[in-house]
CSV table of C-alpha atoms in Angstrom, one decimal:
chain,number,residue,atom,x,y,z
A,1,MET,CA,78.6,69.0,110.8
A,2,LYS,CA,77.7,72.6,111.1
A,3,ARG,CA,77.6,75.2,113.8
A,4,LEU,CA,74.7,77.5,113.9
A,5,LEU,CA,74.0,80.0,116.7
A,6,ASN,CA,76.3,78.1,119.0
A,7,THR,CA,74.5,74.8,118.2
A,8,LEU,CA,76.5,71.9,116.7
A,9,TYR,CA,74.5,70.0,114.1
A,10,VAL,CA,75.7,66.5,113.0
A,11,THR,CA,73.6,65.9,110.0
A,12,SER,CA,75.2,62.8,108.5
A,13,PRO,CA,73.5,59.7,110.0
A,14,ASN,CA,76.7,57.6,110.1
A,15,ARG,CA,78.7,59.9,112.4
A,16,TYR,CA,79.4,59.4,116.1
A,17,VAL,CA,80.0,62.1,118.6
A,18,SER,CA,82.3,61.6,121.6
A,19,LEU,CA,84.3,63.5,124.2
A,20,ASP,CA,88.0,64.1,124.1
A,21,GLY,CA,89.1,66.2,127.1
A,22,GLU,CA,87.2,69.5,126.7
A,23,ASN,CA,86.3,68.9,123.0
A,24,VAL,CA,83.4,67.3,121.2
A,25,VAL,CA,84.8,65.0,118.5
A,26,VAL,CA,82.8,63.9,115.5
A,27,LEU,CA,83.9,60.5,114.1
A,28,GLU,CA,83.0,58.6,111.0
A,29,LYS,CA,84.2,55.0,110.8
A,30,GLU,CA,86.7,55.9,113.6
A,31,SER,CA,88.2,58.7,111.6
A,32,GLU,CA,88.0,62.2,113.1
A,33,ILE,CA,85.8,64.6,111.0
A,34,GLY,CA,86.1,67.6,113.2
A,35,ARG,CA,86.2,68.8,116.8
A,36,VAL,CA,84.7,71.8,118.7
A,37,PRO,CA,85.6,73.0,122.2
A,38,LEU,CA,82.8,72.1,124.6
A,39,HIS,CA,82.7,75.6,126.1
A,40,ASN,CA,81.9,77.1,122.7
A,41,ILE,CA,78.5,75.4,122.2
A,42,GLU,CA,75.1,75.6,123.9
A,43,ALA,CA,73.6,72.5,122.3
A,44,ILE,CA,74.3,69.4,120.1
A,45,VAL,CA,71.8,68.0,117.7
A,46,THR,CA,72.6,64.7,115.9
A,47,PHE,CA,70.6,63.0,113.1
A,48,GLY,CA,70.6,59.3,112.8
A,49,TYR,CA,71.1,56.3,115.1
A,50,THR,CA,74.9,56.1,115.5
A,51,GLY,CA,74.7,58.0,118.7
A,52,ALA,CA,77.0,59.6,121.3
A,53,SER,CA,79.4,58.4,123.9
A,54,PRO,CA,78.3,58.1,127.6
A,55,ALA,CA,81.1,60.4,128.5
A,56,LEU,CA,79.8,63.1,126.2
A,57,MET,CA,76.2,62.6,127.5
A,58,GLY,CA,77.5,63.0,131.1
A,59,ALA,CA,79.5,66.1,130.3
A,60,CYS,CA,76.5,67.7,128.5
A,61,ALA,CA,74.2,67.0,131.4
A,62,GLN,CA,76.7,68.5,133.9
A,63,ARG,CA,77.2,71.6,131.9
A,64,ASN,CA,73.5,72.1,130.9
A,65,ILE,CA,74.3,71.6,127.2
A,66,GLY,CA,71.3,70.2,125.3
A,67,LEU,CA,72.0,66.9,123.5
A,68,THR,CA,69.2,66.0,121.2
A,69,PHE,CA,68.8,62.8,119.1
A,70,LEU,CA,66.7,62.9,115.9
A,71,SER,CA,66.1,60.2,113.3
A,72,GLY,CA,67.7,60.5,109.8
A,73,ASN,CA,64.4,62.0,108.7
A,74,GLY,CA,64.4,64.6,111.5
A,75,ARG,CA,61.9,62.9,113.8
A,76,PHE,CA,62.5,63.7,117.5
A,77,ILE,CA,63.7,60.7,119.5
A,78,ALA,CA,65.1,61.9,122.8
A,79,ARG,CA,67.0,64.6,124.6
A,80,VAL,CA,69.7,64.2,127.3
A,81,THR,CA,69.2,66.6,130.2
A,82,GLY,CA,70.8,67.1,133.6
A,83,GLU,CA,69.2,67.7,137.0
A,84,VAL,CA,68.3,71.3,136.2
A,85,TYR,CA,67.6,72.3,132.7
A,86,GLY,CA,67.1,75.9,131.4
A,87,ASN,CA,64.2,74.9,129.1
A,88,VAL,CA,61.9,74.9,132.1
A,89,THR,CA,62.2,78.7,132.3
A,90,LEU,CA,61.9,79.0,128.5
A,91,ARG,CA,58.7,76.9,128.4
A,92,LYS,CA,57.2,78.9,131.3
A,93,GLU,CA,57.8,82.0,129.3
A,94,GLN,CA,56.2,80.4,126.2
A,95,PHE,CA,53.1,79.4,128.2
A,96,ARG,CA,52.9,82.9,129.8
A,97,ARG,CA,52.9,84.6,126.4
A,98,SER,CA,50.5,82.2,124.9
A,99,GLU,CA,48.0,83.1,127.6
A,100,HIS,CA,48.5,86.9,127.1
A,101,ILE,CA,46.5,88.1,124.1
A,102,GLY,CA,48.8,91.0,123.2
A,103,GLU,CA,52.0,89.1,123.5
A,104,SER,CA,50.7,86.1,121.6
A,105,LEU,CA,49.4,88.4,118.8
A,106,LYS,CA,52.9,89.9,118.3
A,107,ILE,CA,54.3,86.5,117.5
A,108,ALA,CA,51.3,85.3,115.5
A,109,ARG,CA,51.4,88.5,113.4
A,110,ASN,CA,55.0,88.0,112.4
A,111,CYS,CA,54.4,84.3,111.5
A,112,ILE,CA,51.5,85.3,109.2
A,113,ALA,CA,53.5,88.2,107.8
A,114,GLY,CA,56.2,85.7,106.8
A,115,LYS,CA,53.5,83.5,105.2
A,116,VAL,CA,52.0,86.4,103.1
A,117,TYR,CA,55.4,87.8,102.2
A,118,ASN,CA,56.7,84.4,100.9
A,119,SER,CA,53.4,83.7,99.1
A,120,ARG,CA,53.8,87.1,97.3
A,121,TRP,CA,57.4,86.3,96.4
A,122,ILE,CA,56.3,83.0,94.8
A,123,LEU,CA,53.8,84.9,92.5
A,124,GLU,CA,56.4,87.6,91.7
A,125,ARG,CA,59.0,85.0,90.8
A,126,CYS,CA,56.7,83.0,88.6
A,127,ALA,CA,55.6,86.1,86.7
A,128,ARG,CA,59.2,87.1,86.2
A,129,ASP,CA,60.5,83.6,85.2
A,130,HIS,CA,57.5,82.5,83.1
A,131,ALA,CA,56.2,85.8,81.7
A,132,MET,CA,55.4,84.1,78.4
A,133,ARG,CA,53.5,81.2,79.9
A,134,VAL,CA,51.4,82.8,82.6
A,135,ASP,CA,49.1,85.9,82.8
A,136,ALA,CA,51.7,88.2,84.2
A,137,GLY,CA,49.1,90.9,84.7
A,138,LYS,CA,47.0,88.7,86.8
A,139,PHE,CA,50.0,87.7,88.9
A,140,LYS,CA,51.0,91.3,89.4
A,141,HIS,CA,47.5,92.2,90.5
A,142,LYS,CA,47.3,89.3,93.0
A,143,SER,CA,50.8,90.3,94.3
A,144,SER,CA,49.6,93.9,94.9
A,145,MET,CA,46.6,92.5,96.8
A,146,LEU,CA,48.9,90.5,99.0
A,147,ALA,CA,51.1,93.6,99.5
A,148,GLU,CA,48.0,95.5,100.8
A,149,THR,CA,47.1,92.6,103.1
A,150,LEU,CA,50.6,92.5,104.4
A,151,LYS,CA,50.3,96.2,105.5
A,152,LYS,CA,47.1,95.4,107.4
A,153,ILE,CA,48.7,92.4,109.1
A,154,ARG,CA,51.6,94.5,110.4
A,155,ILE,CA,49.2,96.9,112.2
A,156,CYS,CA,46.5,94.3,113.1
A,157,GLN,CA,45.5,94.5,116.8
A,158,ASP,CA,43.0,91.6,117.0
A,159,ALA,CA,43.4,87.9,116.7
A,160,SER,CA,40.1,87.3,114.8
A,161,THR,CA,41.0,90.0,112.4
A,162,LEU,CA,44.4,88.4,111.8
A,163,ARG,CA,42.8,85.1,111.1
A,164,GLY,CA,40.5,86.8,108.6
A,165,LEU,CA,43.5,88.5,106.8
A,166,GLU,CA,45.3,85.1,106.7
A,167,GLY,CA,42.4,83.4,105.1
A,168,GLU,CA,42.0,86.3,102.6
A,169,ALA,CA,45.6,86.1,101.6
A,170,ALA,CA,45.5,82.3,101.2
A,171,SER,CA,42.5,82.6,98.9
A,172,VAL,CA,44.3,85.2,96.7
A,173,TYR,CA,47.5,83.2,96.6
A,174,PHE,CA,45.8,79.9,95.7
A,175,SER,CA,43.8,81.6,93.0
A,176,CYS,CA,47.0,81.5,91.0
A,177,PHE,CA,48.2,78.1,92.0
A,178,ASP,CA,46.8,76.2,89.0
A,179,ASP,CA,48.5,78.7,86.7
A,180,MET,CA,51.8,77.8,88.1
A,181,ILE,CA,51.4,74.2,87.0
A,182,LEU,CA,53.2,74.5,83.7
A,183,GLN,CA,53.5,70.8,82.7
A,184,GLN,CA,51.2,67.8,82.7
A,185,LYS,CA,48.2,70.0,82.8
A,186,GLU,CA,46.0,67.1,81.5
A,187,SER,CA,46.9,65.2,84.7
A,188,PHE,CA,47.3,67.8,87.4
A,189,ARG,CA,44.7,70.5,88.0
A,190,PHE,CA,44.2,72.6,91.1
A,191,LYS,CA,40.6,73.9,91.6
A,192,GLY,CA,41.1,74.9,95.3
A,193,ARG,CA,42.5,73.7,98.5
A,194,ASN,CA,40.8,70.6,100.0
A,195,ARG,CA,41.9,68.2,102.7
A,196,ARG,CA,40.8,65.6,105.3
A,197,PRO,CA,40.9,63.9,102.9
A,198,PRO,CA,42.4,65.5,99.8
A,199,THR,CA,40.3,64.7,96.7
A,200,ASP,CA,42.8,65.3,93.9
A,201,GLU,CA,46.4,64.6,93.1
A,202,VAL,CA,47.8,68.1,93.8
A,203,ASN,CA,46.1,68.4,97.2
A,204,ALA,CA,47.3,65.0,98.1
A,205,MET,CA,50.9,66.1,97.5
A,206,LEU,CA,50.4,69.4,99.3
A,207,SER,CA,48.9,67.7,102.3
A,208,PHE,CA,51.8,65.2,102.5
A,209,ALA,CA,54.4,68.0,102.1
A,210,TYR,CA,52.7,70.0,104.9
A,211,THR,CA,52.7,66.9,107.1
A,212,LEU,CA,56.5,66.4,106.6
A,213,LEU,CA,57.1,70.1,107.2
A,214,THR,CA,55.1,70.0,110.4
A,215,SER,CA,57.1,67.1,111.7
A,216,MET,CA,60.3,69.0,110.9
A,217,CYS,CA,59.1,72.1,112.8
A,218,ALA,CA,57.9,70.1,115.8
A,219,SER,CA,61.3,68.4,116.0
A,220,ALA,CA,63.1,71.7,115.7
A,221,LEU,CA,61.0,73.2,118.6
A,222,GLU,CA,61.6,70.2,120.8
A,223,THR,CA,65.3,70.5,120.1
A,224,VAL,CA,65.5,74.1,121.4
A,225,GLY,CA,63.2,73.2,124.4
A,226,LEU,CA,59.9,74.7,123.3
A,227,ASP,CA,56.6,72.9,123.5
A,228,PRO,CA,55.4,72.3,119.9
A,229,TYR,CA,51.8,71.9,121.2
A,230,VAL,CA,51.4,75.5,122.6
A,231,GLY,CA,51.1,78.0,119.9
A,232,PHE,CA,50.4,81.7,119.4
A,233,PHE,CA,48.3,81.8,116.1
A,234,HIS,CA,46.8,78.3,116.3
A,235,THR,CA,44.9,77.8,119.5
A,236,ASP,CA,45.3,75.0,121.9
A,237,LYS,CA,43.6,71.8,120.9
A,238,PRO,CA,44.3,68.2,122.2
A,239,GLY,CA,46.8,66.5,119.9
A,240,ARG,CA,47.4,69.5,117.7
A,241,LYS,CA,51.0,70.8,117.4
A,242,SER,CA,49.9,74.4,117.4
A,243,LEU,CA,53.3,76.0,117.6
A,244,ALA,CA,54.7,73.8,114.9
A,245,LEU,CA,51.7,74.8,112.7
A,246,ASP,CA,52.5,78.4,113.5
A,247,MET,CA,56.0,77.9,112.1
A,248,VAL,CA,54.8,76.0,109.1
A,249,GLU,CA,52.8,79.1,108.0
A,250,GLU,CA,56.1,80.9,107.2
A,251,LEU,CA,57.6,78.0,105.3
A,252,ARG,CA,54.5,76.5,103.7
A,253,SER,CA,54.9,78.2,100.3
A,254,VAL,CA,58.6,78.3,99.9
A,255,MET,CA,59.3,74.8,101.1
A,256,GLY,CA,56.0,72.9,100.5
A,257,ASP,CA,54.3,74.5,97.6
A,258,ARG,CA,57.4,75.1,95.5
A,259,PHE,CA,58.5,71.5,96.1
A,260,VAL,CA,55.2,70.1,94.8
A,261,LEU,CA,55.2,72.4,91.8
A,262,THR,CA,58.7,71.3,91.0
A,263,LEU,CA,57.8,67.6,91.1
A,264,ILE,CA,55.0,68.2,88.6
A,265,ASN,CA,56.7,70.7,86.3
A,266,LYS,CA,59.9,68.6,86.1
A,267,ARG,CA,57.9,65.4,85.5
A,268,VAL,CA,59.3,63.7,88.6
A,269,ILE,CA,55.9,62.3,89.4
A,270,HIS,CA,53.1,61.1,87.2
A,271,LYS,CA,49.4,60.6,87.6
A,272,GLN,CA,49.7,56.8,87.5
A,273,GLY,CA,51.1,56.8,91.0
A,274,PHE,CA,47.9,57.9,92.6
A,275,VAL,CA,45.0,55.8,93.9
A,276,LYS,CA,41.5,57.0,94.6
A,277,LYS,CA,39.7,55.4,97.5
A,278,GLU,CA,36.0,54.6,97.9
A,279,ASN,CA,35.5,57.7,100.1
A,280,GLY,CA,36.9,59.9,97.4
A,281,ALA,CA,40.3,60.4,99.0
A,282,VAL,CA,43.3,60.5,96.7
A,283,ILE,CA,46.5,59.0,98.0
A,284,MET,CA,50.0,58.1,96.6
A,285,ASP,CA,50.9,54.5,96.1
A,286,ASP,CA,54.0,53.1,97.9
A,287,ASN,CA,56.3,53.6,94.9
A,288,LEU,CA,55.3,57.2,94.4
A,289,ARG,CA,55.6,57.9,98.1
A,290,LYS,CA,59.2,56.6,98.0
A,291,ILE,CA,59.9,59.0,95.0
A,292,PHE,CA,58.3,61.8,96.9
A,293,LEU,CA,60.3,61.2,100.1
A,294,SER,CA,63.6,60.8,98.2
A,295,SER,CA,63.0,64.1,96.4
A,296,TRP,CA,62.1,65.7,99.7
A,297,GLN,CA,65.3,64.5,101.3
A,298,ALA,CA,67.3,65.9,98.3
A,299,LYS,CA,65.4,69.2,98.6
A,300,LYS,CA,66.4,69.5,102.3
A,301,GLN,CA,70.0,69.3,101.3
A,302,GLU,CA,69.9,72.2,98.9
A,303,MET,CA,71.9,75.2,100.2
A,304,ILE,CA,70.4,78.7,100.8
A,305,THR,CA,71.5,81.8,102.6
A,306,HIS,CA,69.2,82.5,105.6
A,307,PRO,CA,67.8,86.0,105.1
A,308,PHE,CA,68.1,87.1,108.7
A,309,LEU,CA,71.2,85.2,109.9
A,310,GLU,CA,72.9,85.7,106.6
A,311,GLU,CA,74.5,82.3,106.9
A,312,LYS,CA,74.6,79.5,104.4
A,313,MET,CA,72.7,76.4,105.4
A,314,GLU,CA,70.7,73.5,104.0
A,315,TRP,CA,66.9,74.0,103.5
A,316,GLY,CA,66.4,71.3,106.0
A,317,MET,CA,68.1,73.4,108.7
A,318,VAL,CA,65.7,76.4,108.3
A,319,PRO,CA,63.1,75.2,110.8
A,320,TYR,CA,65.9,74.7,113.4
A,321,ALA,CA,67.2,78.2,112.7
A,322,GLN,CA,63.6,79.6,113.2
A,323,ALA,CA,63.1,77.6,116.3
A,324,MET,CA,66.3,79.0,117.8
A,325,LEU,CA,65.4,82.5,116.9
A,326,LEU,CA,62.0,82.1,118.5
A,327,ALA,CA,63.7,80.8,121.7
A,328,ARG,CA,66.0,83.7,121.7
A,329,PHE,CA,63.2,86.1,121.4
A,330,LEU,CA,61.3,84.5,124.3
A,331,ARG,CA,64.5,84.7,126.4
A,332,GLY,CA,64.8,88.4,125.7
A,333,ASP,CA,67.8,88.3,123.4
A,334,LEU,CA,65.9,89.7,120.4
A,335,ASP,CA,63.4,92.6,120.3
A,336,GLU,CA,61.0,90.6,118.2
A,337,TYR,CA,60.7,87.2,116.5
A,338,PRO,CA,62.2,87.5,113.0
A,339,PRO,CA,60.0,85.4,110.6
A,340,PHE,CA,61.5,83.7,107.5
A,341,PHE,CA,61.3,86.3,104.8
A,342,TRP,CA,62.7,84.5,101.7
A,343,LYS,CA,64.4,86.6,99.0
């Protein structure tokens, strides 16, 4: 269990939460793991299917404390709410800002700034750690280009211009991606981003990682009471989780891309696990998908220090931290939305 911004996260799937007087009690096999005073928390998020006591659900509903149930993989299941729930006000503010070009641009600009900053960091780190194996000069040049794009993003006053800068930055970053594949070069090559469907092994893994990351971000937004379908950078489209995709932009390189590169460079995955369909699509077979998902779960449990909150947390908690920060900004508790700038 972990408290983060007055939210209690119960991340172990075999733990049960109940009420004892004025305290939330976390149990594992009927043994008490910990307890937190109910008046000290704003929300409870529990992963897994063990559940919560009816008494705790009733107390949360009465006191307007959000109680959210997620699967062990982080998929949103349900939320317990009372007669009046503050998320209505929060969502109305989200909808209002999404319809206001200037307000929407402020948030979109920060999301894309986070994406470009983190992409640049990936290149800088690779040039530093593998100076003898990559063209460090090329990486430094591309990093400088991203730095210039980042400056333009911060003063951008037009949504279409912002989309152009984002596309330009993605092209610069991905021009170095094949160079960051340091092992199994005979099996894994990256000639450019392709999707719907992916037509090579690297793009198949990137697309799958981005799908998992989008699901995490959507669950995180649902947890804090935001609508994952109403975004600020990605426009409204039936069935598209636009706000979740906005958040994915910040985390795409540091969570998705680094993860895929690690799987290749550490030889966790091999080319034999991929299957090519008649339409040219490349997909993972069942066994490789299990390896991928197991590695993803392990990655989510690695500890980092959040650059804005300066708190230690698991990688898997980062989308939830960002969702809470966005909610706090929309409520007026923060002057602007702080994107995830990884250091």
